Amino acid sequence: MSERNTAPFAHVFLKLMQGTIYEEERAYWKDLLGWQTELHKYLQQVGLQLVINEADGFARIVQPENDENADRPLPRLMRKSKLTYEATLLCIVLREALEEFDLKGTGTKLFMTQKEIKERLTLFFKERHNRSKLLKDLNKPINSLLGVGILRVSREDVTNKEMQQYEVKRVIKAIVNNEKLEEIKTKLNLHVNPVQ
Protein backbone atom coordinates (compact mmCIF):
# COMPACT_ATOMS: atom_id res chain seq x y z
CA MET A 1 0.00 0.00 0.00
CA SER A 2 1.28 3.46 -0.86
CA GLU A 3 2.18 5.74 2.02
CA ARG A 4 0.39 8.56 0.19
CA ASN A 5 -2.96 6.90 0.91
CA THR A 6 -2.24 6.39 4.63
CA ALA A 7 -3.55 9.00 7.05
CA PRO A 8 -0.72 10.80 8.90
CA PHE A 9 -2.29 9.76 12.22
CA ALA A 10 -2.61 6.07 11.26
CA HIS A 11 0.18 4.97 13.64
CA VAL A 12 -1.64 6.60 16.59
CA PHE A 13 -4.99 5.13 15.56
CA LEU A 14 -3.53 1.62 15.31
CA LYS A 15 -1.79 1.99 18.68
CA LEU A 16 -5.12 3.07 20.23
CA MET A 17 -6.81 0.02 18.69
CA GLN A 18 -4.27 -2.11 20.59
CA GLY A 19 -5.19 -0.47 23.89
CA THR A 20 -4.59 2.55 26.08
CA ILE A 21 -1.85 5.05 25.20
CA TYR A 22 -0.04 6.53 28.20
CA GLU A 23 1.78 9.84 28.48
CA GLU A 24 5.05 8.00 29.14
CA GLU A 25 4.90 6.69 25.55
CA ARG A 26 6.16 10.12 24.59
CA ALA A 27 6.26 9.84 20.78
CA TYR A 28 2.73 8.41 20.55
CA TRP A 29 1.41 10.85 23.18
CA LYS A 30 2.82 13.89 21.36
CA ASP A 31 1.36 12.73 18.03
CA LEU A 32 -1.96 11.84 19.70
CA LEU A 33 -2.31 15.38 21.06
CA GLY A 34 -1.24 16.86 17.72
CA TRP A 35 -3.77 14.84 15.72
CA GLN A 36 -6.58 14.65 18.27
CA THR A 37 -9.08 16.69 16.23
CA GLU A 38 -8.59 14.47 13.17
CA LEU A 39 -8.68 11.32 15.31
CA HIS A 40 -11.92 12.47 17.00
CA LYS A 41 -13.55 13.08 13.60
CA TYR A 42 -12.38 9.79 12.10
CA LEU A 43 -13.42 7.70 15.09
CA GLN A 44 -16.79 9.44 15.28
CA GLN A 45 -17.46 8.46 11.64
CA VAL A 46 -17.08 4.77 12.55
CA GLY A 47 -19.11 4.97 15.78
CA LEU A 48 -16.21 5.16 18.22
CA GLN A 49 -15.11 7.83 20.65
CA LEU A 50 -11.62 9.03 21.61
CA VAL A 51 -11.26 9.77 25.31
CA ILE A 52 -8.17 11.72 26.33
CA ASN A 53 -7.50 12.29 30.01
CA GLU A 54 -4.56 14.68 30.07
CA ALA A 55 -4.69 15.09 33.86
CA ASP A 56 -4.09 11.36 34.40
CA GLY A 57 -2.01 10.94 31.25
CA PHE A 58 -3.89 8.35 29.21
CA ALA A 59 -6.08 8.06 26.13
CA ARG A 60 -8.28 5.24 24.89
CA ILE A 61 -11.04 4.42 22.45
CA VAL A 62 -14.51 3.60 23.73
CA GLN A 63 -17.58 2.44 21.89
CA PRO A 64 -20.74 4.18 23.09
CA GLU A 65 -23.85 2.06 23.62
CA ASN A 66 -26.00 1.61 20.52
CA ASP A 67 -29.12 3.69 20.08
CA GLU A 68 -31.99 1.23 20.55
CA ASN A 69 -33.99 2.98 17.82
CA ALA A 70 -31.21 2.86 15.21
CA ASP A 71 -32.08 1.25 11.87
CA ARG A 72 -28.77 -0.56 11.68
CA PRO A 73 -27.15 -0.84 15.10
CA LEU A 74 -23.38 -1.11 15.00
CA PRO A 75 -21.84 -4.42 16.03
CA ARG A 76 -19.63 -4.34 19.12
CA LEU A 77 -16.00 -3.91 18.16
CA MET A 78 -14.76 -4.06 21.70
CA ARG A 79 -16.19 -6.91 23.67
CA LYS A 80 -17.15 -6.17 27.22
CA SER A 81 -15.44 -8.74 29.37
CA LYS A 82 -16.90 -9.66 32.70
CA LEU A 83 -14.44 -9.84 35.55
CA THR A 84 -14.67 -12.57 38.14
CA TYR A 85 -15.78 -11.69 41.65
CA GLU A 86 -12.14 -11.83 42.80
CA ALA A 87 -10.90 -9.58 39.97
CA THR A 88 -13.74 -7.11 40.64
CA LEU A 89 -12.82 -7.04 44.31
CA LEU A 90 -9.19 -6.43 43.38
CA CYS A 91 -10.33 -3.54 41.13
CA ILE A 92 -12.10 -1.93 44.07
CA VAL A 93 -9.08 -2.33 46.32
CA LEU A 94 -6.74 -0.85 43.70
CA ARG A 95 -9.11 2.00 42.84
CA GLU A 96 -9.39 2.99 46.50
CA ALA A 97 -5.62 2.71 46.95
CA LEU A 98 -5.12 5.05 43.98
CA GLU A 99 -7.65 7.50 45.44
CA GLU A 100 -5.75 7.54 48.78
CA PHE A 101 -2.43 7.90 46.95
CA ASP A 102 -3.76 10.91 45.00
CA LEU A 103 -5.07 12.56 48.17
CA LYS A 104 -1.62 12.30 49.76
CA GLY A 105 -0.10 13.90 46.67
CA THR A 106 3.17 12.00 47.00
CA GLY A 107 3.69 11.24 43.30
CA THR A 108 2.06 10.40 40.00
CA LYS A 109 2.46 6.61 39.86
CA LEU A 110 1.18 4.14 42.42
CA PHE A 111 3.27 1.03 42.93
CA MET A 112 2.14 -1.84 45.14
CA THR A 113 3.74 -5.14 46.03
CA GLN A 114 1.74 -8.35 46.01
CA LYS A 115 2.06 -8.33 49.82
CA GLU A 116 0.48 -4.86 50.06
CA ILE A 117 -2.34 -5.96 47.77
CA LYS A 118 -2.95 -9.01 49.98
CA GLU A 119 -3.09 -6.86 53.12
CA ARG A 120 -5.77 -4.62 51.60
CA LEU A 121 -7.80 -7.58 50.32
CA THR A 122 -7.98 -9.25 53.75
CA LEU A 123 -10.06 -6.35 55.04
CA PHE A 124 -12.96 -7.48 52.83
CA PHE A 125 -13.25 -10.95 54.31
CA LYS A 126 -14.60 -11.84 57.71
CA GLU A 127 -14.63 -15.56 56.99
CA ARG A 128 -11.16 -17.02 57.19
CA HIS A 129 -11.89 -19.79 54.64
CA ASN A 130 -12.90 -17.33 51.87
CA ARG A 131 -9.95 -15.06 52.67
CA SER A 132 -7.35 -17.83 52.54
CA LYS A 133 -8.81 -19.22 49.29
CA LEU A 134 -8.57 -15.83 47.56
CA LEU A 135 -5.09 -15.10 48.85
CA LYS A 136 -3.90 -18.53 47.75
CA ASP A 137 -5.22 -17.93 44.22
CA LEU A 138 -4.29 -14.23 44.05
CA ASN A 139 -2.40 -14.69 40.79
CA LYS A 140 -5.66 -15.35 38.90
CA PRO A 141 -7.28 -11.93 39.52
CA ILE A 142 -3.90 -10.20 39.19
CA ASN A 143 -3.35 -11.85 35.79
CA SER A 144 -6.87 -10.83 34.81
CA LEU A 145 -6.10 -7.17 35.54
CA LEU A 146 -2.71 -7.42 33.82
CA GLY A 147 -4.60 -8.63 30.75
CA VAL A 148 -6.96 -5.64 30.64
CA GLY A 149 -4.19 -3.11 31.32
CA ILE A 150 -5.15 -2.07 34.84
CA LEU A 151 -1.94 -3.48 36.30
CA ARG A 152 1.60 -3.61 34.91
CA VAL A 153 4.50 -5.56 36.39
CA SER A 154 7.12 -2.98 37.36
CA ARG A 155 9.52 -5.27 39.27
CA GLU A 156 9.60 -9.04 39.02
CA ASP A 157 10.75 -11.13 41.97
CA VAL A 158 10.86 -14.82 41.09
CA THR A 159 12.28 -15.83 44.48
CA ASN A 160 9.64 -14.06 46.57
CA LYS A 161 6.32 -13.46 44.73
CA GLU A 162 5.07 -11.32 47.63
CA MET A 163 7.67 -8.70 46.78
CA GLN A 164 6.71 -8.57 43.10
CA GLN A 165 5.71 -5.00 42.37
CA TYR A 166 2.91 -3.69 40.16
CA GLU A 167 2.04 -0.27 38.84
CA VAL A 168 -1.65 0.58 39.15
CA LYS A 169 -2.45 2.22 35.82
CA ARG A 170 -4.61 5.35 35.97
CA VAL A 171 -6.99 4.00 33.34
CA ILE A 172 -8.67 2.25 36.29
CA LYS A 173 -10.29 5.62 37.09
CA ALA A 174 -12.05 5.55 33.71
CA ILE A 175 -12.99 1.90 33.91
CA VAL A 176 -14.20 2.14 37.51
CA ASN A 177 -15.46 5.73 37.89
CA ASN A 178 -16.85 6.99 41.23
CA GLU A 179 -20.44 6.02 40.38
CA LYS A 180 -19.40 2.52 39.28
CA LEU A 181 -17.17 2.21 42.37
CA GLU A 182 -20.11 2.82 44.72
CA GLU A 183 -22.38 0.48 42.76
CA ILE A 184 -19.83 -2.35 42.88
CA LYS A 185 -19.07 -1.76 46.57
CA THR A 186 -22.78 -2.04 47.37
CA LYS A 187 -23.05 -5.32 45.44
CA LEU A 188 -19.89 -6.69 47.06
CA ASN A 189 -21.21 -5.75 50.48
CA LEU A 190 -24.35 -7.77 49.83
CA HIS A 191 -22.22 -10.69 48.62
CA VAL A 192 -19.92 -10.62 51.64
CA ASN A 193 -22.70 -9.81 54.18
CA PRO A 194 -25.91 -11.27 52.72
CA VAL A 195 -29.22 -10.18 54.27
CA GLN A 196 -30.51 -12.97 56.53
PDB file of C-alpha atoms in Angstrom:
ATOM      1  CA  MET A   1       0.000   0.000   0.000  1.00  0.00           C
ATOM      2  CA  SER A   2       1.277   3.457  -0.864  1.00  0.00           C
ATOM      3  CA  GLU A   3       2.182   5.739   2.022  1.00  0.00           C
ATOM      4  CA  ARG A   4       0.389   8.559   0.191  1.00  0.00           C
ATOM      5  CA  ASN A   5      -2.964   6.900   0.909  1.00  0.00           C
ATOM      6  CA  THR A   6      -2.244   6.387   4.627  1.00  0.00           C
ATOM      7  CA  ALA A   7      -3.546   8.998   7.049  1.00  0.00           C
ATOM      8  CA  PRO A   8      -0.717  10.798   8.900  1.00  0.00           C
ATOM      9  CA  PHE A   9      -2.286   9.760  12.219  1.00  0.00           C
ATOM     10  CA  ALA A  10      -2.615   6.069  11.264  1.00  0.00           C
ATOM     11  CA  HIS A  11       0.180   4.969  13.645  1.00  0.00           C
ATOM     12  CA  VAL A  12      -1.635   6.597  16.595  1.00  0.00           C
ATOM     13  CA  PHE A  13      -4.995   5.130  15.557  1.00  0.00           C
ATOM     14  CA  LEU A  14      -3.530   1.616  15.309  1.00  0.00           C
ATOM     15  CA  LYS A  15      -1.787   1.992  18.682  1.00  0.00           C
ATOM     16  CA  LEU A  16      -5.121   3.068  20.225  1.00  0.00           C
ATOM     17  CA  MET A  17      -6.806   0.025  18.692  1.00  0.00           C
ATOM     18  CA  GLN A  18      -4.270  -2.111  20.588  1.00  0.00           C
ATOM     19  CA  GLY A  19      -5.188  -0.473  23.890  1.00  0.00           C
ATOM     20  CA  THR A  20      -4.588   2.551  26.084  1.00  0.00           C
ATOM     21  CA  ILE A  21      -1.846   5.046  25.203  1.00  0.00           C
ATOM     22  CA  TYR A  22      -0.041   6.530  28.203  1.00  0.00           C
ATOM     23  CA  GLU A  23       1.781   9.841  28.475  1.00  0.00           C
ATOM     24  CA  GLU A  24       5.050   8.004  29.143  1.00  0.00           C
ATOM     25  CA  GLU A  25       4.898   6.685  25.553  1.00  0.00           C
ATOM     26  CA  ARG A  26       6.158  10.119  24.593  1.00  0.00           C
ATOM     27  CA  ALA A  27       6.261   9.839  20.785  1.00  0.00           C
ATOM     28  CA  TYR A  28       2.730   8.413  20.549  1.00  0.00           C
ATOM     29  CA  TRP A  29       1.407  10.849  23.179  1.00  0.00           C
ATOM     30  CA  LYS A  30       2.824  13.889  21.359  1.00  0.00           C
ATOM     31  CA  ASP A  31       1.355  12.733  18.031  1.00  0.00           C
ATOM     32  CA  LEU A  32      -1.957  11.844  19.696  1.00  0.00           C
ATOM     33  CA  LEU A  33      -2.309  15.382  21.056  1.00  0.00           C
ATOM     34  CA  GLY A  34      -1.238  16.860  17.723  1.00  0.00           C
ATOM     35  CA  TRP A  35      -3.766  14.835  15.716  1.00  0.00           C
ATOM     36  CA  GLN A  36      -6.576  14.653  18.269  1.00  0.00           C
ATOM     37  CA  THR A  37      -9.081  16.694  16.228  1.00  0.00           C
ATOM     38  CA  GLU A  38      -8.592  14.473  13.172  1.00  0.00           C
ATOM     39  CA  LEU A  39      -8.682  11.318  15.306  1.00  0.00           C
ATOM     40  CA  HIS A  40     -11.919  12.471  17.000  1.00  0.00           C
ATOM     41  CA  LYS A  41     -13.550  13.081  13.598  1.00  0.00           C
ATOM     42  CA  TYR A  42     -12.376   9.791  12.099  1.00  0.00           C
ATOM     43  CA  LEU A  43     -13.423   7.697  15.090  1.00  0.00           C
ATOM     44  CA  GLN A  44     -16.794   9.438  15.278  1.00  0.00           C
ATOM     45  CA  GLN A  45     -17.455   8.460  11.638  1.00  0.00           C
ATOM     46  CA  VAL A  46     -17.083   4.770  12.547  1.00  0.00           C
ATOM     47  CA  GLY A  47     -19.114   4.974  15.782  1.00  0.00           C
ATOM     48  CA  LEU A  48     -16.213   5.158  18.221  1.00  0.00           C
ATOM     49  CA  GLN A  49     -15.108   7.832  20.648  1.00  0.00           C
ATOM     50  CA  LEU A  50     -11.620   9.032  21.609  1.00  0.00           C
ATOM     51  CA  VAL A  51     -11.263   9.765  25.312  1.00  0.00           C
ATOM     52  CA  ILE A  52      -8.169  11.721  26.332  1.00  0.00           C
ATOM     53  CA  ASN A  53      -7.501  12.292  30.014  1.00  0.00           C
ATOM     54  CA  GLU A  54      -4.558  14.679  30.066  1.00  0.00           C
ATOM     55  CA  ALA A  55      -4.686  15.085  33.861  1.00  0.00           C
ATOM     56  CA  ASP A  56      -4.087  11.361  34.395  1.00  0.00           C
ATOM     57  CA  GLY A  57      -2.008  10.937  31.248  1.00  0.00           C
ATOM     58  CA  PHE A  58      -3.895   8.346  29.210  1.00  0.00           C
ATOM     59  CA  ALA A  59      -6.075   8.057  26.131  1.00  0.00           C
ATOM     60  CA  ARG A  60      -8.281   5.241  24.887  1.00  0.00           C
ATOM     61  CA  ILE A  61     -11.037   4.421  22.451  1.00  0.00           C
ATOM     62  CA  VAL A  62     -14.515   3.605  23.734  1.00  0.00           C
ATOM     63  CA  GLN A  63     -17.583   2.437  21.890  1.00  0.00           C
ATOM     64  CA  PRO A  64     -20.742   4.176  23.093  1.00  0.00           C
ATOM     65  CA  GLU A  65     -23.848   2.057  23.617  1.00  0.00           C
ATOM     66  CA  ASN A  66     -26.001   1.609  20.522  1.00  0.00           C
ATOM     67  CA  ASP A  67     -29.123   3.689  20.077  1.00  0.00           C
ATOM     68  CA  GLU A  68     -31.993   1.233  20.548  1.00  0.00           C
ATOM     69  CA  ASN A  69     -33.987   2.984  17.817  1.00  0.00           C
ATOM     70  CA  ALA A  70     -31.208   2.859  15.210  1.00  0.00           C
ATOM     71  CA  ASP A  71     -32.078   1.245  11.866  1.00  0.00           C
ATOM     72  CA  ARG A  72     -28.769  -0.558  11.680  1.00  0.00           C
ATOM     73  CA  PRO A  73     -27.146  -0.844  15.105  1.00  0.00           C
ATOM     74  CA  LEU A  74     -23.379  -1.111  14.995  1.00  0.00           C
ATOM     75  CA  PRO A  75     -21.836  -4.420  16.032  1.00  0.00           C
ATOM     76  CA  ARG A  76     -19.631  -4.337  19.119  1.00  0.00           C
ATOM     77  CA  LEU A  77     -16.004  -3.910  18.158  1.00  0.00           C
ATOM     78  CA  MET A  78     -14.757  -4.061  21.700  1.00  0.00           C
ATOM     79  CA  ARG A  79     -16.193  -6.910  23.667  1.00  0.00           C
ATOM     80  CA  LYS A  80     -17.149  -6.174  27.223  1.00  0.00           C
ATOM     81  CA  SER A  81     -15.444  -8.739  29.367  1.00  0.00           C
ATOM     82  CA  LYS A  82     -16.898  -9.656  32.701  1.00  0.00           C
ATOM     83  CA  LEU A  83     -14.442  -9.843  35.550  1.00  0.00           C
ATOM     84  CA  THR A  84     -14.669 -12.572  38.142  1.00  0.00           C
ATOM     85  CA  TYR A  85     -15.777 -11.686  41.655  1.00  0.00           C
ATOM     86  CA  GLU A  86     -12.142 -11.830  42.804  1.00  0.00           C
ATOM     87  CA  ALA A  87     -10.895  -9.584  39.966  1.00  0.00           C
ATOM     88  CA  THR A  88     -13.741  -7.114  40.641  1.00  0.00           C
ATOM     89  CA  LEU A  89     -12.822  -7.041  44.314  1.00  0.00           C
ATOM     90  CA  LEU A  90      -9.194  -6.434  43.378  1.00  0.00           C
ATOM     91  CA  CYS A  91     -10.327  -3.542  41.133  1.00  0.00           C
ATOM     92  CA  ILE A  92     -12.101  -1.934  44.071  1.00  0.00           C
ATOM     93  CA  VAL A  93      -9.081  -2.330  46.323  1.00  0.00           C
ATOM     94  CA  LEU A  94      -6.737  -0.850  43.704  1.00  0.00           C
ATOM     95  CA  ARG A  95      -9.109   2.004  42.837  1.00  0.00           C
ATOM     96  CA  GLU A  96      -9.393   2.990  46.496  1.00  0.00           C
ATOM     97  CA  ALA A  97      -5.617   2.706  46.949  1.00  0.00           C
ATOM     98  CA  LEU A  98      -5.121   5.053  43.977  1.00  0.00           C
ATOM     99  CA  GLU A  99      -7.647   7.499  45.443  1.00  0.00           C
ATOM    100  CA  GLU A 100      -5.754   7.543  48.777  1.00  0.00           C
ATOM    101  CA  PHE A 101      -2.434   7.905  46.948  1.00  0.00           C
ATOM    102  CA  ASP A 102      -3.757  10.912  45.002  1.00  0.00           C
ATOM    103  CA  LEU A 103      -5.074  12.555  48.167  1.00  0.00           C
ATOM    104  CA  LYS A 104      -1.622  12.299  49.764  1.00  0.00           C
ATOM    105  CA  GLY A 105      -0.103  13.903  46.667  1.00  0.00           C
ATOM    106  CA  THR A 106       3.167  12.000  47.004  1.00  0.00           C
ATOM    107  CA  GLY A 107       3.692  11.244  43.298  1.00  0.00           C
ATOM    108  CA  THR A 108       2.056  10.403  40.000  1.00  0.00           C
ATOM    109  CA  LYS A 109       2.456   6.610  39.855  1.00  0.00           C
ATOM    110  CA  LEU A 110       1.180   4.139  42.419  1.00  0.00           C
ATOM    111  CA  PHE A 111       3.274   1.025  42.925  1.00  0.00           C
ATOM    112  CA  MET A 112       2.140  -1.842  45.140  1.00  0.00           C
ATOM    113  CA  THR A 113       3.736  -5.141  46.026  1.00  0.00           C
ATOM    114  CA  GLN A 114       1.739  -8.349  46.012  1.00  0.00           C
ATOM    115  CA  LYS A 115       2.064  -8.332  49.815  1.00  0.00           C
ATOM    116  CA  GLU A 116       0.480  -4.856  50.057  1.00  0.00           C
ATOM    117  CA  ILE A 117      -2.343  -5.955  47.772  1.00  0.00           C
ATOM    118  CA  LYS A 118      -2.954  -9.008  49.984  1.00  0.00           C
ATOM    119  CA  GLU A 119      -3.092  -6.861  53.123  1.00  0.00           C
ATOM    120  CA  ARG A 120      -5.769  -4.624  51.595  1.00  0.00           C
ATOM    121  CA  LEU A 121      -7.801  -7.577  50.317  1.00  0.00           C
ATOM    122  CA  THR A 122      -7.975  -9.247  53.752  1.00  0.00           C
ATOM    123  CA  LEU A 123     -10.064  -6.345  55.042  1.00  0.00           C
ATOM    124  CA  PHE A 124     -12.960  -7.477  52.826  1.00  0.00           C
ATOM    125  CA  PHE A 125     -13.250 -10.953  54.311  1.00  0.00           C
ATOM    126  CA  LYS A 126     -14.602 -11.844  57.708  1.00  0.00           C
ATOM    127  CA  GLU A 127     -14.631 -15.565  56.988  1.00  0.00           C
ATOM    128  CA  ARG A 128     -11.163 -17.024  57.195  1.00  0.00           C
ATOM    129  CA  HIS A 129     -11.886 -19.785  54.641  1.00  0.00           C
ATOM    130  CA  ASN A 130     -12.898 -17.325  51.874  1.00  0.00           C
ATOM    131  CA  ARG A 131      -9.952 -15.062  52.670  1.00  0.00           C
ATOM    132  CA  SER A 132      -7.353 -17.833  52.542  1.00  0.00           C
ATOM    133  CA  LYS A 133      -8.806 -19.222  49.287  1.00  0.00           C
ATOM    134  CA  LEU A 134      -8.572 -15.830  47.564  1.00  0.00           C
ATOM    135  CA  LEU A 135      -5.092 -15.095  48.849  1.00  0.00           C
ATOM    136  CA  LYS A 136      -3.897 -18.526  47.752  1.00  0.00           C
ATOM    137  CA  ASP A 137      -5.217 -17.931  44.218  1.00  0.00           C
ATOM    138  CA  LEU A 138      -4.294 -14.227  44.054  1.00  0.00           C
ATOM    139  CA  ASN A 139      -2.404 -14.690  40.789  1.00  0.00           C
ATOM    140  CA  LYS A 140      -5.658 -15.350  38.903  1.00  0.00           C
ATOM    141  CA  PRO A 141      -7.279 -11.929  39.525  1.00  0.00           C
ATOM    142  CA  ILE A 142      -3.898 -10.199  39.185  1.00  0.00           C
ATOM    143  CA  ASN A 143      -3.348 -11.852  35.791  1.00  0.00           C
ATOM    144  CA  SER A 144      -6.873 -10.833  34.812  1.00  0.00           C
ATOM    145  CA  LEU A 145      -6.098  -7.169  35.542  1.00  0.00           C
ATOM    146  CA  LEU A 146      -2.715  -7.422  33.825  1.00  0.00           C
ATOM    147  CA  GLY A 147      -4.603  -8.633  30.751  1.00  0.00           C
ATOM    148  CA  VAL A 148      -6.962  -5.636  30.639  1.00  0.00           C
ATOM    149  CA  GLY A 149      -4.188  -3.111  31.317  1.00  0.00           C
ATOM    150  CA  ILE A 150      -5.150  -2.068  34.842  1.00  0.00           C
ATOM    151  CA  LEU A 151      -1.937  -3.480  36.301  1.00  0.00           C
ATOM    152  CA  ARG A 152       1.601  -3.608  34.906  1.00  0.00           C
ATOM    153  CA  VAL A 153       4.502  -5.558  36.394  1.00  0.00           C
ATOM    154  CA  SER A 154       7.121  -2.983  37.363  1.00  0.00           C
ATOM    155  CA  ARG A 155       9.517  -5.275  39.267  1.00  0.00           C
ATOM    156  CA  GLU A 156       9.599  -9.044  39.024  1.00  0.00           C
ATOM    157  CA  ASP A 157      10.746 -11.126  41.970  1.00  0.00           C
ATOM    158  CA  VAL A 158      10.862 -14.817  41.090  1.00  0.00           C
ATOM    159  CA  THR A 159      12.276 -15.834  44.478  1.00  0.00           C
ATOM    160  CA  ASN A 160       9.637 -14.059  46.570  1.00  0.00           C
ATOM    161  CA  LYS A 161       6.324 -13.459  44.732  1.00  0.00           C
ATOM    162  CA  GLU A 162       5.070 -11.324  47.630  1.00  0.00           C
ATOM    163  CA  MET A 163       7.674  -8.695  46.779  1.00  0.00           C
ATOM    164  CA  GLN A 164       6.712  -8.572  43.098  1.00  0.00           C
ATOM    165  CA  GLN A 165       5.713  -5.000  42.371  1.00  0.00           C
ATOM    166  CA  TYR A 166       2.911  -3.690  40.156  1.00  0.00           C
ATOM    167  CA  GLU A 167       2.039  -0.266  38.840  1.00  0.00           C
ATOM    168  CA  VAL A 168      -1.655   0.579  39.151  1.00  0.00           C
ATOM    169  CA  LYS A 169      -2.453   2.220  35.822  1.00  0.00           C
ATOM    170  CA  ARG A 170      -4.609   5.346  35.966  1.00  0.00           C
ATOM    171  CA  VAL A 171      -6.993   3.996  33.337  1.00  0.00           C
ATOM    172  CA  ILE A 172      -8.674   2.245  36.293  1.00  0.00           C
ATOM    173  CA  LYS A 173     -10.286   5.617  37.089  1.00  0.00           C
ATOM    174  CA  ALA A 174     -12.049   5.553  33.709  1.00  0.00           C
ATOM    175  CA  ILE A 175     -12.985   1.896  33.906  1.00  0.00           C
ATOM    176  CA  VAL A 176     -14.202   2.144  37.511  1.00  0.00           C
ATOM    177  CA  ASN A 177     -15.457   5.732  37.895  1.00  0.00           C
ATOM    178  CA  ASN A 178     -16.854   6.990  41.228  1.00  0.00           C
ATOM    179  CA  GLU A 179     -20.442   6.021  40.382  1.00  0.00           C
ATOM    180  CA  LYS A 180     -19.400   2.520  39.279  1.00  0.00           C
ATOM    181  CA  LEU A 181     -17.175   2.208  42.366  1.00  0.00           C
ATOM    182  CA  GLU A 182     -20.107   2.821  44.719  1.00  0.00           C
ATOM    183  CA  GLU A 183     -22.379   0.483  42.756  1.00  0.00           C
ATOM    184  CA  ILE A 184     -19.827  -2.354  42.877  1.00  0.00           C
ATOM    185  CA  LYS A 185     -19.069  -1.757  46.566  1.00  0.00           C
ATOM    186  CA  THR A 186     -22.783  -2.043  47.368  1.00  0.00           C
ATOM    187  CA  LYS A 187     -23.046  -5.318  45.436  1.00  0.00           C
ATOM    188  CA  LEU A 188     -19.891  -6.690  47.064  1.00  0.00           C
ATOM    189  CA  ASN A 189     -21.213  -5.750  50.484  1.00  0.00           C
ATOM    190  CA  LEU A 190     -24.350  -7.774  49.831  1.00  0.00           C
ATOM    191  CA  HIS A 191     -22.225 -10.690  48.617  1.00  0.00           C
ATOM    192  CA  VAL A 192     -19.924 -10.616  51.643  1.00  0.00           C
ATOM    193  CA  ASN A 193     -22.697  -9.810  54.177  1.00  0.00           C
ATOM    194  CA  PRO A 194     -25.910 -11.265  52.718  1.00  0.00           C
ATOM    195  CA  VAL A 195     -29.219 -10.180  54.267  1.00  0.00           C
ATOM    196  CA  GLN A 196     -30.510 -12.974  56.529  1.00  0.00           C
TER     197      GLN A 196
END
